[in-house]
């Protein structure tokens, strides 16, 4: 706080060329933040405020496992910034969750909401556990105890979670129920990505993939390429990847490879996306899919294609493999799939990157619509949801593209510049409470 009241004249920008920890998502986020802050000539005080999360809560989650043994998991919730509205951000269940990852994801949520100009701040949560080895009952007990542990941060006006990797509508239903039991009445606006029957929005499940499809369509149009016949490679075949693949296919693209944690499948003629989705529905993963030759998750990224859509986890395109990426467009369905060091390599190669905070913002946009519908108690048709999502994605893409041309920077830096300037302006207007 003292630092904020006594701004110094010197900003200590970490060395932009230092990517010693390119695997660290928080550093990857900060490297991009620093570049945009420098170009915006951000005031030193604001720079310091925006480099730090507002609040991070870490809780122990004791859970009675089905075996009768007690296991203690760790849960994290990071509220990065709430200057523009309630914090918004998903909850991830994964054995590789780290504090820095959650902080980075929370910051990305802040910038993402600002890029598409929806009135939310950013947050993220994670529980370090291996959900794939846990029963439904164990997952429910983890969810409820985690919710109880972070309940002071939650609320429709303060912090609104959503699903992320390895969490889904069912997890959101347990979270909403636990919160509602604590406050004594039903509060469906406390989370988004809920089942439709309990206030979920039509179109939310498909929203992130749909947003990726729209962003890809805009990028192709910008490059003067038709949708029809464009070859697409999708890494990660969960909520984001499978729906983006399905919608791109419906728009006339040819999906030539898909992958998930069990491996990849390639077909020059094109993958039957509907069949791949049905396979995952019946078997949980793509393992055993017979619609193409097998290919590794590393090699799939290096395939010759028009559009590469990483939709799994962070840091899959790094300084180690960026030079071998052959796609014309990288549409970042996942959060943080490209390391900061890889950005420059992709730029040099002329790859058009639609950055995560723009490309996958369709999810949080329809989450916002869900929250609006919950709070007004009036529900929209799927057509209305999709039309409004399309309008926001198309306009946001155009705004970022305009800024990128104006400042002669890539789309990522332009997105950060747009987002940071919007968040910084609100901070400036609100001032610092002493
Ligand atoms: P999901 O759990 O539904 O799917 C993840 C997919 O990635 C699965 O197919 C999984 O098998 C695959 N995967 C996991 N590890 C992998 C690996 N090492 N190599 C290849 N594939 C691997 O998750 P999701 O909701 O689709 O999220 C995917 C990414 O998109 C995450 O980065 C998430 O933060 C981001 N995202 C999701 C949303 C959303 O609305 N769901 C919104 C914005 C961003």
XYZ file of C-alpha atoms and ligand atoms in Angstrom:
478
model
C 0.000 0.000 0.000
C 2.817 2.390 0.922
C 4.213 1.777 -2.560
C 0.970 2.924 -4.133
C 0.871 6.122 -2.155
C 4.454 6.966 -2.933
C 4.913 6.085 -6.601
C 8.516 6.108 -7.674
C 9.633 7.416 -11.015
C 11.283 4.216 -11.977
C 9.424 1.190 -13.223
C 11.387 -1.955 -12.795
C 10.442 -3.756 -15.973
C 11.859 -7.243 -15.901
C 14.218 -7.806 -18.790
C 11.989 -8.580 -21.776
C 14.568 -10.871 -23.280
C 14.785 -13.050 -20.205
C 12.749 -16.162 -20.650
C 14.583 -18.380 -18.194
C 11.305 -19.608 -16.762
C 9.249 -19.898 -19.906
C 7.313 -22.757 -18.360
C 6.070 -20.512 -15.565
C 2.648 -19.229 -16.693
C 2.707 -16.216 -14.377
C 6.018 -15.072 -15.833
C 4.656 -15.705 -19.338
C 1.662 -13.498 -18.550
C 3.880 -10.834 -16.956
C 6.262 -10.705 -19.941
C 3.311 -9.777 -22.180
C 1.898 -7.410 -19.564
C 5.254 -5.607 -19.288
C 5.539 -5.149 -23.033
C 2.046 -3.676 -23.321
C 2.533 -1.528 -20.185
C 5.714 -0.115 -21.663
C 4.013 0.732 -24.972
C 1.109 2.332 -23.094
C 3.558 4.236 -20.941
C 1.547 3.070 -17.940
C 1.954 5.182 -14.819
C 4.336 3.566 -12.303
C 1.692 3.359 -9.556
C -0.857 1.683 -11.831
C 1.827 -0.612 -13.141
C 2.502 -1.836 -9.616
C -1.192 -2.254 -8.807
C -1.896 -4.285 -11.932
C 1.088 -6.605 -11.470
C -0.379 -7.999 -8.241
C -3.469 -10.045 -7.469
C -5.898 -8.426 -5.036
C -6.298 -11.536 -2.942
C -5.293 -15.191 -2.928
C -6.931 -17.752 -0.664
C -5.363 -21.168 -0.083
C -7.414 -23.785 1.727
C -6.908 -27.340 2.937
C -9.658 -29.643 1.794
C -10.000 -32.701 4.030
C -12.134 -35.320 2.309
C -13.340 -38.748 3.352
C -12.398 -40.961 0.418
C -14.501 -43.983 -0.582
C -11.860 -46.202 1.041
C -12.640 -44.687 4.455
C -9.255 -42.905 4.548
C -9.075 -39.134 4.958
C -7.198 -37.310 2.187
C -6.268 -33.634 2.368
C -6.211 -31.685 -0.921
C -5.100 -28.099 -1.487
C -7.457 -25.569 -3.054
C -6.584 -22.107 -4.342
C -8.754 -19.148 -5.342
C -7.052 -16.051 -6.694
C -8.970 -12.793 -7.163
C -6.729 -10.863 -9.517
C -8.683 -7.686 -10.109
C -12.223 -6.468 -9.407
C -12.006 -2.844 -10.527
C -14.416 -3.332 -13.464
C -16.883 -5.637 -11.679
C -17.202 -8.961 -9.872
C -14.282 -11.322 -10.334
C -14.946 -14.022 -12.925
C -12.977 -17.178 -13.500
C -13.150 -20.922 -13.756
C -12.169 -23.693 -11.377
C -9.688 -26.316 -12.479
C -9.224 -29.755 -10.895
C -5.819 -31.106 -11.869
C -2.825 -32.734 -10.258
C -0.510 -30.167 -11.880
C -2.286 -27.063 -10.541
C 0.194 -24.575 -9.014
C -0.183 -21.209 -7.335
C 1.584 -19.432 -10.203
C -0.678 -21.123 -12.733
C -3.810 -20.023 -10.856
C -2.455 -16.466 -10.528
C -1.667 -16.341 -14.254
C -5.087 -17.685 -15.179
C -6.739 -15.124 -12.878
C -4.787 -12.298 -14.525
C -5.688 -13.621 -17.978
C -9.361 -13.567 -16.955
C -8.973 -9.906 -15.989
C -7.486 -8.995 -19.373
C -9.928 -11.237 -21.247
C -13.036 -9.626 -19.723
C -11.562 -6.224 -20.509
C -10.687 -7.121 -24.135
C -14.292 -8.065 -24.857
C -15.461 -5.212 -22.619
C -17.741 -7.138 -20.284
C -18.146 -5.704 -16.775
C -16.197 -8.306 -14.852
C -12.827 -8.539 -13.168
C -10.738 -11.699 -13.165
C -10.193 -14.651 -10.858
C -9.364 -18.338 -11.081
C -9.434 -21.368 -8.828
C -7.804 -24.722 -8.712
C -7.739 -27.862 -6.619
C -4.635 -30.011 -6.708
C -6.120 -33.470 -7.215
C -6.346 -36.147 -9.858
C -10.043 -36.149 -10.784
C -9.574 -38.956 -13.291
C -8.856 -41.384 -10.450
C -11.673 -40.148 -8.198
C -15.261 -41.337 -7.848
C -18.265 -39.025 -8.344
C -18.845 -39.034 -4.586
C -15.246 -38.030 -3.891
C -15.441 -35.244 -6.469
C -18.647 -33.957 -4.923
C -17.110 -33.911 -1.432
C -13.993 -32.092 -2.746
C -16.183 -29.533 -4.536
C -18.422 -28.866 -1.551
C -15.560 -28.576 0.948
C -13.553 -26.348 -1.423
C -16.634 -24.139 -1.903
C -17.107 -23.881 1.862
C -13.407 -23.040 2.238
C -13.498 -20.128 -0.210
C -17.065 -19.022 0.523
C -16.000 -15.607 1.792
C -14.733 -14.688 -1.677
C -17.766 -16.042 -3.566
C -20.974 -14.256 -4.495
C -22.768 -12.868 -7.556
C -21.419 -9.392 -6.738
C -17.923 -10.458 -5.713
C -16.596 -13.615 -7.370
C -18.370 -15.868 -9.864
C -16.737 -19.209 -10.810
C -17.278 -21.325 -13.931
C -16.028 -24.684 -15.225
C -12.476 -25.138 -16.481
C -10.231 -28.150 -17.084
C -11.773 -31.277 -15.517
C -14.766 -29.480 -14.048
C -18.200 -29.254 -15.618
C -21.875 -28.416 -15.168
C -22.246 -30.992 -12.414
C -19.401 -29.460 -10.400
C -21.003 -26.024 -10.827
C -24.343 -27.445 -9.608
C -22.666 -28.733 -6.399
C -20.905 -25.402 -5.934
C -24.131 -23.431 -6.398
C -25.991 -25.730 -4.011
C -23.284 -25.493 -1.319
C -23.182 -21.708 -1.556
C -26.999 -21.489 -1.482
C -27.181 -23.745 1.600
C -24.704 -21.464 3.394
C -26.552 -18.234 2.640
C -29.993 -19.768 3.181
C -31.575 -19.240 -0.222
C -31.010 -20.203 -3.850
C -28.424 -18.008 -5.561
C -27.962 -19.274 -9.088
C -25.923 -16.233 -10.188
C -23.048 -17.329 -7.924
C -21.656 -19.442 -10.740
C -22.001 -19.841 -14.498
C -21.727 -22.900 -16.688
C -24.576 -24.503 -14.714
C -27.000 -27.084 -16.075
C -29.782 -25.375 -18.086
C -32.395 -26.706 -15.639
C -30.944 -24.649 -12.818
C -30.347 -21.373 -14.639
C -27.594 -22.205 -17.091
C -27.615 -20.324 -20.370
C -28.438 -21.896 -23.674
C -25.290 -21.785 -25.792
C -22.855 -21.621 -22.827
C -21.486 -25.132 -23.328
C -20.604 -24.336 -26.944
C -19.599 -20.701 -26.353
C -15.806 -20.996 -26.085
C -15.551 -23.251 -29.144
C -17.977 -20.999 -31.020
C -15.895 -17.961 -30.089
C -12.778 -19.723 -31.427
C -14.591 -20.482 -34.680
C -15.692 -16.841 -35.033
C -12.185 -15.530 -34.253
C -10.716 -17.949 -36.810
C -13.278 -16.849 -39.396
C -12.335 -13.198 -38.808
C -8.611 -13.987 -39.041
C -9.069 -15.914 -42.281
C -11.078 -13.048 -43.732
C -8.352 -10.616 -42.678
C -5.749 -12.768 -44.454
C -7.990 -13.009 -47.518
C -8.509 -16.750 -47.163
C -11.900 -18.456 -47.592
C -13.197 -20.749 -44.837
C -14.016 -23.538 -47.242
C -11.319 -26.151 -47.504
C -8.986 -24.632 -44.863
C -7.090 -27.330 -43.017
C -7.385 -27.319 -39.224
C -5.444 -29.145 -36.489
C -6.933 -29.283 -32.980
C -4.943 -30.241 -29.893
C -7.216 -31.091 -26.961
C -10.640 -32.555 -27.621
C -12.630 -31.512 -24.563
C -15.223 -28.772 -24.314
C -13.277 -26.172 -26.283
C -11.437 -28.310 -28.838
C -14.250 -30.658 -29.828
C -16.826 -27.892 -30.285
C -14.418 -25.613 -32.157
C -13.594 -28.572 -34.445
C -17.279 -29.324 -35.003
C -18.160 -25.699 -35.805
C -15.135 -25.136 -38.051
C -16.053 -28.322 -39.898
C -19.630 -27.035 -40.244
C -18.227 -23.829 -41.792
C -16.446 -25.831 -44.482
C -12.987 -26.308 -42.948
C -11.260 -29.681 -43.088
C -10.140 -30.899 -39.655
C -7.103 -33.028 -40.479
C -5.937 -33.931 -36.958
C -7.249 -34.033 -33.398
C -5.719 -35.122 -30.109
C -6.326 -35.470 -26.400
C -4.298 -36.643 -23.422
C -4.209 -40.181 -24.868
C -2.586 -39.134 -28.185
C -3.364 -37.767 -31.631
C -5.106 -38.894 -34.838
C -4.303 -37.594 -38.328
C -6.118 -38.023 -41.635
C -5.150 -36.175 -44.811
C -8.708 -36.701 -46.111
C -10.139 -35.192 -42.949
C -11.194 -36.511 -39.552
C -14.859 -37.397 -39.124
C -15.430 -34.917 -36.281
C -18.925 -36.188 -35.464
C -17.535 -39.705 -35.097
C -14.667 -38.464 -32.910
C -17.121 -36.617 -30.639
C -19.297 -39.724 -30.394
C -16.199 -41.775 -29.516
C -15.329 -39.413 -26.652
C -18.945 -39.439 -25.454
C -18.887 -43.242 -25.296
C -15.294 -43.787 -24.055
C -14.371 -40.525 -22.243
C -11.241 -40.104 -24.410
C -10.145 -40.543 -28.034
C -8.209 -43.705 -27.129
C -9.170 -46.453 -29.559
C -10.516 -43.999 -32.185
C -10.118 -45.566 -35.629
C -10.635 -42.470 -37.783
C -6.994 -41.794 -38.695
C -3.321 -42.631 -38.254
C -1.947 -42.093 -34.781
C 0.384 -39.145 -34.199
C 1.996 -37.767 -31.043
C 0.810 -34.634 -29.261
C 4.127 -32.985 -30.095
C 4.037 -33.836 -33.815
C 0.424 -32.747 -34.237
C 1.485 -29.168 -33.517
C 4.026 -29.255 -36.326
C 1.660 -30.429 -39.069
C 1.304 -28.393 -42.244
C -2.102 -26.679 -41.890
C -3.934 -23.369 -42.209
C -5.182 -23.205 -38.623
C -3.645 -24.706 -35.491
C -5.983 -24.654 -32.509
C -4.273 -25.614 -29.244
C -7.142 -26.332 -26.839
C -5.557 -28.344 -24.037
C -3.093 -26.848 -21.566
C -0.402 -24.171 -21.231
C 3.061 -24.070 -22.776
C 2.686 -26.389 -25.721
C 4.301 -23.920 -28.151
C 7.628 -22.840 -26.692
C 11.067 -21.726 -27.875
C 11.797 -25.443 -28.386
C 9.216 -26.062 -31.122
C 7.941 -22.646 -32.317
C 10.263 -22.634 -35.317
C 8.648 -25.876 -36.521
C 5.057 -24.569 -36.408
C 3.766 -24.502 -39.995
C 0.252 -23.136 -39.450
C -0.734 -19.790 -40.986
C -3.005 -19.030 -38.019
C -2.724 -20.132 -34.399
C -6.052 -19.727 -32.610
C -5.399 -20.088 -28.882
C -8.389 -21.996 -27.534
C -6.428 -22.907 -24.400
C -5.176 -20.343 -21.929
C -1.450 -19.701 -22.263
C -0.585 -22.356 -24.880
C 2.270 -20.206 -26.238
C 5.232 -19.194 -24.101
C 6.422 -15.590 -24.178
C 9.663 -16.638 -25.850
C 7.776 -18.386 -28.628
C 5.845 -15.217 -29.548
C 8.844 -13.626 -31.247
C 9.623 -16.797 -33.211
C 6.040 -17.055 -34.477
C 6.086 -13.350 -35.378
C 9.266 -13.822 -37.364
C 7.689 -16.705 -39.248
C 4.651 -14.541 -40.038
C 2.215 -16.751 -38.115
C -0.979 -14.841 -37.307
C -1.687 -15.606 -33.631
C -5.145 -14.945 -32.207
C -4.195 -14.665 -28.537
C -6.011 -16.600 -25.832
C -7.481 -13.530 -24.155
C -9.332 -12.798 -27.389
C -9.699 -16.217 -29.043
C -11.274 -18.045 -26.111
C -13.256 -15.129 -24.692
C -16.527 -16.571 -26.031
C -16.867 -18.668 -22.870
C -16.714 -15.792 -20.435
C -18.910 -13.693 -22.708
C -21.755 -16.198 -22.523
C -21.008 -16.678 -18.807
C -21.713 -12.970 -18.532
C -24.973 -13.506 -20.447
C -25.839 -16.332 -18.025
C -25.196 -14.080 -15.014
C -27.318 -11.311 -16.593
C -30.157 -13.783 -17.231
C -29.952 -15.156 -13.662
C -30.049 -11.695 -12.193
C -32.940 -10.502 -14.336
C -34.812 -13.808 -14.126
C -35.501 -13.604 -17.854
C -34.025 -16.214 -20.189
C -32.896 -15.742 -23.771
C -33.230 -18.018 -26.783
C -30.111 -19.792 -28.037
C -30.315 -17.720 -31.202
C -30.193 -14.503 -29.190
C -27.214 -15.790 -27.163
C -25.325 -16.752 -30.314
C -26.120 -13.498 -32.111
C -24.917 -11.395 -29.172
C -21.810 -13.560 -28.783
C -21.023 -13.172 -32.475
C -21.409 -9.406 -32.261
C -19.009 -9.162 -29.297
C -16.403 -11.490 -30.830
C -16.483 -9.771 -34.237
C -16.283 -6.277 -32.723
C -13.519 -7.239 -30.278
C -11.470 -8.865 -33.041
C -11.860 -5.706 -35.153
C -10.852 -3.435 -32.261
C -7.732 -5.472 -31.526
C -6.816 -5.677 -35.209
C -7.191 -1.901 -35.563
C -4.928 -1.319 -32.562
C -2.379 -3.819 -33.829
C -2.174 -1.950 -37.158
C -2.042 1.434 -35.457
C 0.827 0.500 -33.148
C 2.457 -2.008 -35.524
C 2.320 -4.750 -32.905
C 1.031 -8.283 -33.027
C -2.509 -9.219 -31.980
C -1.366 -10.378 -28.539
C 0.301 -7.106 -27.624
C -2.653 -5.178 -29.062
C -5.069 -7.261 -26.933
C -3.047 -6.607 -23.789
C -2.840 -2.907 -24.618
C -6.597 -2.689 -25.056
C -7.289 -4.672 -21.877
C -4.745 -2.937 -19.668
C -5.839 0.512 -20.792
C -9.474 -0.335 -19.940
C -8.594 -1.706 -16.483
C -6.132 1.113 -15.796
C -8.686 3.762 -16.739
C -11.169 2.443 -14.157
C -8.418 2.329 -11.510
C -7.560 5.905 -12.277
C -11.182 7.020 -12.062
C -11.736 5.143 -8.796
C -8.469 6.302 -7.217
C -6.787 4.614 -4.294
C -8.791 4.084 -1.141
C -6.691 4.956 1.880
P -11.573 -30.123 -20.945
O -11.198 -30.748 -19.658
O -12.996 -30.214 -21.400
O -10.662 -30.687 -22.146
C -9.279 -30.685 -22.092
C -8.791 -31.542 -23.243
O -7.359 -31.472 -23.300
C -9.143 -33.026 -23.106
O -9.451 -33.551 -24.378
C -7.840 -33.630 -22.592
O -7.718 -35.013 -22.875
C -6.843 -32.804 -23.358
N -5.516 -32.844 -22.775
C -5.134 -32.815 -21.483
N -3.803 -32.915 -21.370
C -3.334 -32.989 -22.639
C -2.046 -33.101 -23.192
N -0.969 -33.142 -22.413
N -1.920 -33.155 -24.545
C -3.010 -33.094 -25.342
N -4.265 -32.999 -24.862
C -4.417 -32.947 -23.538
O -11.111 -28.587 -20.839
P -11.638 -27.368 -21.673
O -12.715 -26.696 -20.905
O -11.865 -27.776 -23.088
O -10.361 -26.395 -21.571
C -9.254 -26.521 -22.454
C -8.449 -25.251 -22.402
O -9.300 -24.151 -22.764
C -7.872 -24.865 -21.043
O -6.661 -24.184 -21.225
C -8.909 -23.916 -20.483
O -8.379 -23.053 -19.487
C -9.268 -23.171 -21.738
N -10.556 -22.483 -21.696
C -11.697 -23.154 -21.452
C -12.899 -22.466 -21.458
C -14.216 -23.168 -21.282
O -15.267 -22.501 -21.387
N -14.247 -24.462 -21.040
C -12.924 -21.086 -21.663
C -11.712 -20.436 -21.924
C -10.534 -21.144 -21.948
